[in-house]
Structure formats: C-alpha cells, structure tokens
Amino acid sequence: MSHTFTTCPKCQALNKVQSEKALKSEAICGQCQTKLNFHGLVSEVNSKDFQRIVNKSDIPVVVDFWASWCGPCKSYGPQFQQASSKSNAVFLKINTETEQALSSQFGIRGIPCTLIFKNGKEVARQSGAMSSDQLIQWIARN
Ligand SMILES: [Zn+2]
C-alpha cells in the first residue's frame, strides 16, 4: 500500500499516512488526533516542515513553488493535485510569498516551479505549468 508524509497543523508532528486514508480525508495525526490537511494527496507546508519531510521521506518528494497572485499557478494547482493520486511520491506545495527564504535558497525565479527531491537532495526541476499526465511522466523519468 502506498503512503505519503505530512506534518500536523496543530502539534507539528511528522506523520506517515496511508494514501488511501488521505484521499478519503480520513487521515488524522498519530500524536494528537487532529485531522490532517490534504487536497488529494497534496499538503501545503512551511519551510521547516518541508525540510523535515524531505529528509525523512523514503519516496521522492515533489514540490510545487507557487503564489496566489500567479495565474498559471492557479491552473496548475488542480493538475498537480490530480497527479498526486497517481504517482508514488509525496506532493507538497510551498507558498513563495510566505516562504521567501526557502524560495531564494533554491533560486526560484519563475513560478510555478516544480522540484523533485530524493534522499534529501534536489534531482530535477521544471519551470512552468504541466498537465497532470506530463507531470506524472516527468516524475517517472527522474
Ligand atoms: Zn498532531
């Protein structure tokens, strides 16, 4: 059975979650039983939680750097979410407006920008929006 990772919005515990439960919105924090926030299998995290998940995950982590003012990001969001249920990877969103330090750490210039991390290291990045099929194929190639 596939799984994903996220952090708890209340107690910040790192949670390993069965994908099936996350998709049914039945995932709760193992520590404090708070409902975990998933959209499809996508969760939105801050810089600190991003780092913890990237360091801990035993499967690739796919990260969408986005912003609310960015038109292409808005159309990419649903594609990203759609791809999340069809790939064996952790899907995270980083808001570049609230997480500016992380965005500059990775040299994000244009958004949306999608990065793949394996074993804590960036292995690929793609600027611009993709369809969910393009995204799934790109992840499979990397
Ligand atoms: Zn919790």
GROMACS .gro file of N, CA and C and ligand atoms in nm:
model
  427
    1MET      N    1   0.084  -0.121   0.000
    1MET     CA    2   0.000   0.000   0.000
    1MET      C    3   0.087   0.125   0.000
    2SER      N    4   0.050   0.226  -0.079
    2SER     CA    5   0.133   0.346  -0.088
    2SER      C    6   0.107   0.439   0.031
    3HIS      N    7   0.201   0.525   0.052
    3HIS     CA    8   0.194   0.615   0.166
    3HIS      C    9   0.247   0.753   0.129
    4THR      N   10   0.227   0.847   0.218
    4THR     CA   11   0.281   0.981   0.198
    4THR      C   12   0.318   1.036   0.335
    5PHE      N   13   0.372   1.156   0.336
    5PHE     CA   14   0.409   1.220   0.462
    5PHE      C   15   0.350   1.360   0.469
    6THR      N   16   0.313   1.400   0.590
    6THR     CA   17   0.280   1.541   0.611
    6THR      C   18   0.304   1.574   0.758
    7THR      N   19   0.288   1.700   0.790
    7THR     CA   20   0.301   1.741   0.931
    7THR      C   21   0.165   1.785   0.982
    8CYS      N   22   0.148   1.771   1.113
    8CYS     CA   23   0.020   1.806   1.176
    8CYS      C   24   0.008   1.957   1.192
    9PRO      N   25  -0.108   2.015   1.151
    9PRO     CA   26  -0.125   2.160   1.164
    9PRO      C   27  -0.131   2.205   1.310
   10LYS      N   28  -0.161   2.113   1.402
   10LYS     CA   29  -0.175   2.152   1.544
   10LYS      C   30  -0.047   2.128   1.623
   11CYS      N   31   0.005   2.003   1.620
   11CYS     CA   32   0.120   1.972   1.706
   11CYS      C   33   0.251   1.960   1.627
   12GLN      N   34   0.246   1.977   1.495
   12GLN     CA   35   0.364   1.974   1.407
   12GLN      C   36   0.431   1.837   1.398
   13ALA      N   37   0.368   1.733   1.451
   13ALA     CA   38   0.428   1.600   1.440
   13ALA      C   39   0.437   1.558   1.295
   14LEU      N   40   0.547   1.490   1.261
   14LEU     CA   41   0.562   1.435   1.128
   14LEU      C   42   0.482   1.305   1.120
   15ASN      N   43   0.392   1.296   1.022
   15ASN     CA   44   0.305   1.179   1.009
   15ASN      C   45   0.329   1.105   0.879
   16LYS      N   46   0.344   0.973   0.889
   16LYS     CA   47   0.342   0.887   0.772
   16LYS      C   48   0.199   0.838   0.757
   17VAL      N   49   0.139   0.861   0.641
   17VAL     CA   50  -0.004   0.840   0.623
   17VAL      C   51  -0.029   0.745   0.507
   18GLN      N   52  -0.125   0.654   0.522
   18GLN     CA   53  -0.166   0.570   0.410
   18GLN      C   54  -0.237   0.658   0.307
   19SER      N   55  -0.195   0.645   0.181
   19SER     CA   56  -0.251   0.729   0.076
   19SER      C   57  -0.403   0.717   0.069
   20GLU      N   58  -0.452   0.595   0.087
   20GLU     CA   59  -0.596   0.571   0.079
   20GLU      C   60  -0.672   0.655   0.182
   21LYS      N   61  -0.618   0.662   0.304
   21LYS     CA   62  -0.683   0.740   0.410
   21LYS      C   63  -0.678   0.889   0.378
   22ALA      N   64  -0.565   0.934   0.326
   22ALA     CA   65  -0.551   1.076   0.293
   22ALA      C   66  -0.652   1.114   0.184
   23LEU      N   67  -0.666   1.028   0.085
   23LEU     CA   68  -0.758   1.056  -0.026
   23LEU      C   69  -0.903   1.062   0.020
   24LYS      N   70  -0.935   0.984   0.124
   24LYS     CA   71  -1.073   0.984   0.177
   24LYS      C   72  -1.091   1.089   0.286
   25SER      N   73  -0.988   1.174   0.306
   25SER     CA   74  -0.991   1.275   0.413
   25SER      C   75  -1.012   1.211   0.550
   26GLU      N   76  -0.958   1.090   0.567
   26GLU     CA   77  -0.971   1.022   0.696
   26GLU      C   78  -0.841   1.022   0.775
   27ALA      N   79  -0.739   1.092   0.724
   27ALA     CA   80  -0.609   1.088   0.790
   27ALA      C   81  -0.607   1.179   0.912
   28ILE      N   82  -0.566   1.122   1.025
   28ILE     CA   83  -0.553   1.202   1.146
   28ILE      C   84  -0.412   1.188   1.203
   29CYS      N   85  -0.370   1.288   1.280
   29CYS     CA   86  -0.237   1.289   1.340
   29CYS      C   87  -0.224   1.175   1.442
   30GLY      N   88  -0.116   1.098   1.432
   30GLY     CA   89  -0.094   0.987   1.524
   30GLY      C   90  -0.068   1.034   1.666
   31GLN      N   91  -0.030   1.157   1.680
   31GLN     CA   92   0.004   1.209   1.811
   31GLN      C   93  -0.113   1.277   1.882
   32CYS      N   94  -0.185   1.364   1.810
   32CYS     CA   95  -0.291   1.442   1.878
   32CYS      C   96  -0.430   1.422   1.816
   33GLN      N   97  -0.439   1.333   1.713
   33GLN     CA   98  -0.568   1.300   1.651
   33GLN      C   99  -0.634   1.416   1.575
   34THR      N  100  -0.561   1.522   1.550
   34THR     CA  101  -0.616   1.630   1.468
   34THR      C  102  -0.623   1.583   1.322
   35LYS      N  103  -0.725   1.630   1.251
   35LYS     CA  104  -0.740   1.594   1.110
   35LYS      C  105  -0.625   1.657   1.030
   36LEU      N  106  -0.563   1.577   0.942
   36LEU     CA  107  -0.454   1.628   0.861
   36LEU      C  108  -0.510   1.689   0.732
   37ASN      N  109  -0.447   1.796   0.687
   37ASN     CA  110  -0.498   1.871   0.571
   37ASN      C  111  -0.441   1.821   0.440
   38PHE      N  112  -0.521   1.744   0.368
   38PHE     CA  113  -0.480   1.700   0.235
   38PHE      C  114  -0.579   1.751   0.132
   39HIS      N  115  -0.526   1.790   0.014
   39HIS     CA  116  -0.609   1.817  -0.103
   39HIS      C  117  -0.565   1.714  -0.206
   40GLY      N  118  -0.648   1.613  -0.228
   40GLY     CA  119  -0.596   1.495  -0.297
   40GLY      C  120  -0.490   1.437  -0.205
   41LEU      N  121  -0.368   1.422  -0.256
   41LEU     CA  122  -0.258   1.381  -0.168
   41LEU      C  123  -0.159   1.494  -0.150
   42VAL      N  124  -0.203   1.616  -0.177
   42VAL     CA  125  -0.115   1.732  -0.166
   42VAL      C  126  -0.133   1.797  -0.030
   43SER      N  127  -0.023   1.832   0.035
   43SER     CA  128  -0.034   1.913   0.154
   43SER      C  129   0.055   2.035   0.141
   44GLU      N  130   0.009   2.144   0.200
   44GLU     CA  131   0.084   2.270   0.195
   44GLU      C  132   0.164   2.282   0.323
   45VAL      N  133   0.293   2.311   0.310
   45VAL     CA  134   0.380   2.313   0.427
   45VAL      C  135   0.466   2.439   0.429
   46ASN      N  136   0.522   2.468   0.546
   46ASN     CA  137   0.617   2.578   0.557
   46ASN      C  138   0.759   2.524   0.539
   47SER      N  139   0.857   2.612   0.545
   47SER     CA  140   0.996   2.574   0.516
   47SER      C  141   1.048   2.466   0.609
   48LYS      N  142   1.017   2.481   0.737
   48LYS     CA  143   1.068   2.389   0.838
   48LYS      C  144   1.011   2.248   0.815
   49ASP      N  145   0.881   2.242   0.791
   49ASP     CA  146   0.817   2.113   0.770
   49ASP      C  147   0.861   2.051   0.637
   50PHE      N  148   0.880   2.136   0.537
   50PHE     CA  149   0.933   2.089   0.409
   50PHE      C  150   1.066   2.017   0.432
   51GLN      N  151   1.155   2.079   0.508
   51GLN     CA  152   1.287   2.022   0.535
   51GLN      C  153   1.276   1.887   0.606
   52ARG      N  154   1.189   1.881   0.704
   52ARG     CA  155   1.173   1.757   0.781
   52ARG      C  156   1.121   1.644   0.692
   53ILE      N  157   1.024   1.677   0.606
   53ILE     CA  158   0.965   1.575   0.519
   53ILE      C  159   1.067   1.528   0.415
   54VAL      N  160   1.137   1.624   0.354
   54VAL     CA  161   1.238   1.589   0.252
   54VAL      C  162   1.348   1.500   0.312
   55ASN      N  163   1.386   1.528   0.434
   55ASN     CA  164   1.491   1.449   0.499
   55ASN      C  165   1.443   1.310   0.542
   56LYS      N  166   1.314   1.299   0.569
   56LYS     CA  167   1.259   1.175   0.625
   56LYS      C  168   1.204   1.080   0.518
   57SER      N  169   1.156   1.135   0.408
   57SER     CA  170   1.080   1.054   0.313
   57SER      C  171   1.165   0.946   0.246
   58ASP      N  172   1.108   0.826   0.235
   58ASP     CA  173   1.174   0.715   0.165
   58ASP      C  174   1.126   0.704   0.020
   59ILE      N  175   1.040   0.797  -0.023
   59ILE     CA  176   0.996   0.804  -0.163
   59ILE      C  177   1.023   0.946  -0.212
   60PRO      N  178   1.024   0.968  -0.346
   60PRO     CA  179   1.052   1.103  -0.396
   60PRO      C  180   0.953   1.207  -0.341
   61VAL      N  181   1.000   1.329  -0.327
   61VAL     CA  182   0.915   1.439  -0.282
   61VAL      C  183   0.906   1.541  -0.396
   62VAL      N  184   0.784   1.570  -0.439
   62VAL     CA  185   0.760   1.662  -0.550
   62VAL      C  186   0.702   1.790  -0.491
   63VAL      N  187   0.768   1.902  -0.520
   63VAL     CA  188   0.730   2.027  -0.456
   63VAL      C  189   0.690   2.132  -0.558
   64ASP      N  190   0.574   2.191  -0.540
   64ASP     CA  191   0.524   2.299  -0.626
   64ASP      C  192   0.546   2.432  -0.554
   65PHE      N  193   0.634   2.515  -0.608
   65PHE     CA  194   0.652   2.652  -0.558
   65PHE      C  195   0.552   2.739  -0.633
   66TRP      N  196   0.465   2.808  -0.557
   66TRP     CA  197   0.356   2.881  -0.620
   66TRP      C  198   0.330   3.012  -0.545
   67ALA      N  199   0.237   3.093  -0.596
   67ALA     CA  200   0.191   3.214  -0.525
   67ALA      C  201   0.048   3.242  -0.567
   68SER      N  202  -0.026   3.308  -0.476
   68SER     CA  203  -0.168   3.330  -0.501
   68SER      C  204  -0.192   3.429  -0.616
   69TRP      N  205  -0.095   3.519  -0.643
   69TRP     CA  206  -0.113   3.618  -0.750
   69TRP      C  207  -0.080   3.563  -0.888
   70CYS      N  208  -0.030   3.440  -0.894
   70CYS     CA  209   0.023   3.384  -1.018
   70CYS      C  210  -0.085   3.306  -1.092
   71GLY      N  211  -0.129   3.357  -1.208
   71GLY     CA  212  -0.235   3.294  -1.287
   71GLY      C  213  -0.203   3.150  -1.327
   72PRO      N  214  -0.085   3.127  -1.391
   72PRO     CA  215  -0.050   2.989  -1.430
   72PRO      C  216  -0.045   2.893  -1.311
   73CYS      N  217  -0.010   2.944  -1.192
   73CYS     CA  218  -0.007   2.859  -1.072
   73CYS      C  219  -0.147   2.808  -1.041
   74LYS      N  220  -0.246   2.894  -1.062
   74LYS     CA  221  -0.385   2.857  -1.030
   74LYS      C  222  -0.434   2.746  -1.121
   75SER      N  223  -0.398   2.753  -1.251
   75SER     CA  224  -0.443   2.645  -1.339
   75SER      C  225  -0.360   2.518  -1.319
   76TYR      N  226  -0.237   2.536  -1.271
   76TYR     CA  227  -0.151   2.419  -1.246
   76TYR      C  228  -0.194   2.343  -1.120
   77GLY      N  229  -0.248   2.414  -1.022
   77GLY     CA  230  -0.285   2.352  -0.894
   77GLY      C  231  -0.367   2.224  -0.908
   78PRO      N  232  -0.479   2.230  -0.982
   78PRO     CA  233  -0.562   2.108  -0.998
   78PRO      C  234  -0.488   1.995  -1.071
   79GLN      N  235  -0.399   2.031  -1.164
   79GLN     CA  236  -0.321   1.929  -1.236
   79GLN      C  237  -0.224   1.860  -1.140
   80PHE      N  238  -0.163   1.943  -1.057
   80PHE     CA  239  -0.069   1.891  -0.956
   80PHE      C  240  -0.143   1.797  -0.860
   81GLN      N  241  -0.261   1.841  -0.819
   81GLN     CA  242  -0.342   1.759  -0.728
   81GLN      C  243  -0.385   1.628  -0.794
   82GLN      N  244  -0.423   1.635  -0.919
   82GLN     CA  245  -0.465   1.515  -0.993
   82GLN      C  246  -0.350   1.415  -1.003
   83ALA      N  247  -0.231   1.464  -1.030
   83ALA     CA  248  -0.114   1.377  -1.043
   83ALA      C  249  -0.078   1.311  -0.911
   84SER      N  250  -0.113   1.377  -0.800
   84SER     CA  251  -0.071   1.327  -0.669
   84SER      C  252  -0.128   1.189  -0.638
   85SER      N  253  -0.247   1.160  -0.688
   85SER     CA  254  -0.309   1.030  -0.657
   85SER      C  255  -0.262   0.920  -0.751
   86LYS      N  256  -0.178   0.958  -0.850
   86LYS     CA  257  -0.134   0.858  -0.949
   86LYS      C  258   0.017   0.836  -0.949
   87SER      N  259   0.088   0.897  -0.857
   87SER     CA  260   0.234   0.881  -0.850
   87SER      C  261   0.274   0.838  -0.711
   88ASN      N  262   0.376   0.753  -0.703
   88ASN     CA  263   0.426   0.712  -0.572
   88ASN      C  264   0.530   0.813  -0.524
   89ALA      N  265   0.479   0.927  -0.476
   89ALA     CA  266   0.566   1.034  -0.429
   89ALA      C  267   0.489   1.118  -0.328
   90VAL      N  268   0.562   1.197  -0.251
   90VAL     CA  269   0.499   1.293  -0.160
   90VAL      C  270   0.481   1.424  -0.237
   91PHE      N  271   0.362   1.482  -0.232
   91PHE     CA  272   0.334   1.607  -0.304
   91PHE      C  273   0.316   1.721  -0.205
   92LEU      N  274   0.403   1.823  -0.218
   92LEU     CA  275   0.396   1.938  -0.128
   92LEU      C  276   0.381   2.066  -0.208
   93LYS      N  277   0.316   2.165  -0.146
   93LYS     CA  278   0.310   2.299  -0.203
   93LYS      C  279   0.378   2.397  -0.109
   94ILE      N  280   0.459   2.484  -0.168
   94ILE     CA  281   0.527   2.588  -0.091
   94ILE      C  282   0.481   2.724  -0.144
   95ASN      N  283   0.424   2.805  -0.058
   95ASN     CA  284   0.382   2.940  -0.095
   95ASN      C  285   0.505   3.032  -0.094
   96THR      N  286   0.544   3.079  -0.212
   96THR     CA  287   0.667   3.159  -0.223
   96THR      C  288   0.653   3.298  -0.157
   97GLU      N  289   0.528   3.339  -0.131
   97GLU     CA  290   0.509   3.468  -0.065
   97GLU      C  291   0.540   3.459   0.085
   98THR      N  292   0.498   3.348   0.147
   98THR     CA  293   0.523   3.334   0.291
   98THR      C  294   0.656   3.265   0.319
   99GLU      N  295   0.709   3.191   0.221
   99GLU     CA  296   0.834   3.117   0.242
   99GLU      C  297   0.943   3.171   0.148
  100GLN      N  298   0.968   3.302   0.160
  100GLN     CA  299   1.061   3.366   0.066
  100GLN      C  300   1.204   3.318   0.082
  101ALA      N  301   1.245   3.289   0.206
  101ALA     CA  302   1.384   3.246   0.229
  101ALA      C  303   1.410   3.112   0.159
  102LEU      N  304   1.313   3.022   0.169
  102LEU     CA  305   1.330   2.891   0.106
  102LEU      C  306   1.334   2.905  -0.047
  103SER      N  307   1.247   2.991  -0.099
  103SER     CA  308   1.243   3.013  -0.243
  103SER      C  309   1.376   3.068  -0.294
  104SER      N  310   1.436   3.160  -0.220
  104SER     CA  311   1.565   3.214  -0.266
  104SER      C  312   1.677   3.114  -0.242
  105GLN      N  313   1.664   3.032  -0.137
  105GLN     CA  314   1.763   2.925  -0.114
  105GLN      C  315   1.773   2.832  -0.236
  106PHE      N  316   1.658   2.805  -0.299
  106PHE     CA  317   1.658   2.717  -0.415
  106PHE      C  318   1.663   2.795  -0.546
  107GLY      N  319   1.679   2.927  -0.537
  107GLY     CA  320   1.692   3.007  -0.658
  107GLY      C  321   1.570   3.002  -0.748
  108ILE      N  322   1.452   3.002  -0.686
  108ILE     CA  323   1.328   3.000  -0.764
  108ILE      C  324   1.305   3.140  -0.821
  109ARG      N  325   1.306   3.151  -0.955
  109ARG     CA  326   1.286   3.281  -1.018
  109ARG      C  327   1.146   3.293  -1.075
  110GLY      N  328   1.109   3.197  -1.157
  110GLY     CA  329   0.973   3.199  -1.215
  110GLY      C  330   0.887   3.093  -1.148
  111ILE      N  331   0.759   3.121  -1.136
  111ILE     CA  332   0.667   3.021  -1.082
  111ILE      C  333   0.552   3.001  -1.180
  112PRO      N  334   0.483   2.886  -1.179
  112PRO     CA  335   0.513   2.773  -1.092
  112PRO      C  336   0.646   2.707  -1.128
  113CYS      N  337   0.711   2.653  -1.027
  113CYS     CA  338   0.834   2.578  -1.048
  113CYS      C  339   0.824   2.450  -0.965
  114THR      N  340   0.846   2.336  -1.030
  114THR     CA  341   0.829   2.207  -0.963
  114THR      C  342   0.966   2.142  -0.945
  115LEU      N  343   0.994   2.097  -0.824
  115LEU     CA  344   1.122   2.032  -0.794
  115LEU      C  345   1.098   1.892  -0.742
  116ILE      N  346   1.189   1.801  -0.777
  116ILE     CA  347   1.184   1.665  -0.722
  116ILE      C  348   1.304   1.644  -0.630
  117PHE      N  349   1.277   1.592  -0.512
  117PHE     CA  350   1.384   1.562  -0.415
  117PHE      C  351   1.388   1.412  -0.391
  118LYS      N  352   1.511   1.359  -0.386
  118LYS     CA  353   1.530   1.219  -0.345
  118LYS      C  354   1.639   1.215  -0.241
  119ASN      N  355   1.615   1.143  -0.135
  119ASN     CA  356   1.711   1.133  -0.025
  119ASN      C  357   1.761   1.270   0.019
  120GLY      N  358   1.670   1.366   0.026
  120GLY     CA  359   1.703   1.498   0.076
  120GLY      C  360   1.769   1.590  -0.025
  121LYS      N  361   1.791   1.543  -0.148
  121LYS     CA  362   1.860   1.626  -0.248
  121LYS      C  363   1.774   1.651  -0.371
  122GLU      N  364   1.786   1.774  -0.426
  122GLU     CA  365   1.714   1.804  -0.550
  122GLU      C  366   1.772   1.723  -0.665
  123VAL      N  367   1.685   1.655  -0.740
  123VAL     CA  368   1.733   1.576  -0.854
  123VAL      C  369   1.680   1.629  -0.987
  124ALA      N  370   1.575   1.711  -0.984
  124ALA     CA  371   1.521   1.765  -1.109
  124ALA      C  372   1.434   1.885  -1.079
  125ARG      N  373   1.424   1.976  -1.176
  125ARG     CA  374   1.328   2.086  -1.164
  125ARG      C  375   1.274   2.123  -1.301
  126GLN      N  376   1.152   2.174  -1.299
  126GLN     CA  377   1.084   2.211  -1.423
  126GLN      C  378   1.008   2.341  -1.398
  127SER      N  379   1.037   2.442  -1.481
  127SER     CA  380   0.965   2.568  -1.470
  127SER      C  381   0.839   2.563  -1.553
  128GLY      N  382   0.736   2.631  -1.507
  128GLY     CA  383   0.611   2.642  -1.582
  128GLY      C  384   0.513   2.531  -1.549
  129ALA      N  385   0.389   2.553  -1.591
  129ALA     CA  386   0.283   2.457  -1.563
  129ALA      C  387   0.294   2.335  -1.653
  130MET      N  388   0.246   2.222  -1.603
  130MET     CA  389   0.239   2.098  -1.682
  130MET      C  390   0.098   2.043  -1.666
  131SER      N  391   0.057   1.957  -1.758
  131SER     CA  392  -0.067   1.882  -1.738
  131SER      C  393  -0.037   1.770  -1.640
  132SER      N  394  -0.140   1.712  -1.580
  132SER     CA  395  -0.115   1.606  -1.483
  132SER      C  396  -0.041   1.489  -1.549
  133ASP      N  397  -0.075   1.458  -1.675
  133ASP     CA  398  -0.006   1.348  -1.745
  133ASP      C  399   0.142   1.380  -1.767
  134GLN      N  400   0.169   1.504  -1.809
  134GLN     CA  401   0.309   1.546  -1.827
  134GLN      C  402   0.386   1.536  -1.697
  135LEU      N  403   0.321   1.579  -1.590
  135LEU     CA  404   0.385   1.576  -1.459
  135LEU      C  405   0.415   1.433  -1.415
  136ILE      N  406   0.318   1.343  -1.433
  136ILE     CA  407   0.336   1.202  -1.395
  136ILE      C  408   0.453   1.143  -1.474
  137GLN      N  409   0.458   1.173  -1.604
  137GLN     CA  410   0.567   1.119  -1.688
  137GLN      C  411   0.702   1.175  -1.648
  138TRP      N  412   0.704   1.305  -1.617
  138TRP     CA  413   0.829   1.371  -1.577
  138TRP      C  414   0.882   1.310  -1.445
  139ILE      N  415   0.789   1.285  -1.353
  139ILE     CA  416   0.829   1.224  -1.225
  139ILE      C  417   0.885   1.083  -1.250
  140ALA      N  418   0.819   1.008  -1.337
  140ALA     CA  419   0.862   0.871  -1.366
  140ALA      C  420   1.000   0.868  -1.430
  141ARG      N  421   1.035   0.972  -1.506
  141ARG     CA  422   1.165   0.977  -1.574
  141ARG      C  423   1.279   1.015  -1.479
  142ASN      N  424   1.246   1.072  -1.363
  142ASN     CA  425   1.351   1.125  -1.274
  142ASN      C  426   1.370   1.040  -1.148
  143ZN      ZN  427  -0.088   1.644   1.587
   0.00000   0.00000   0.00000
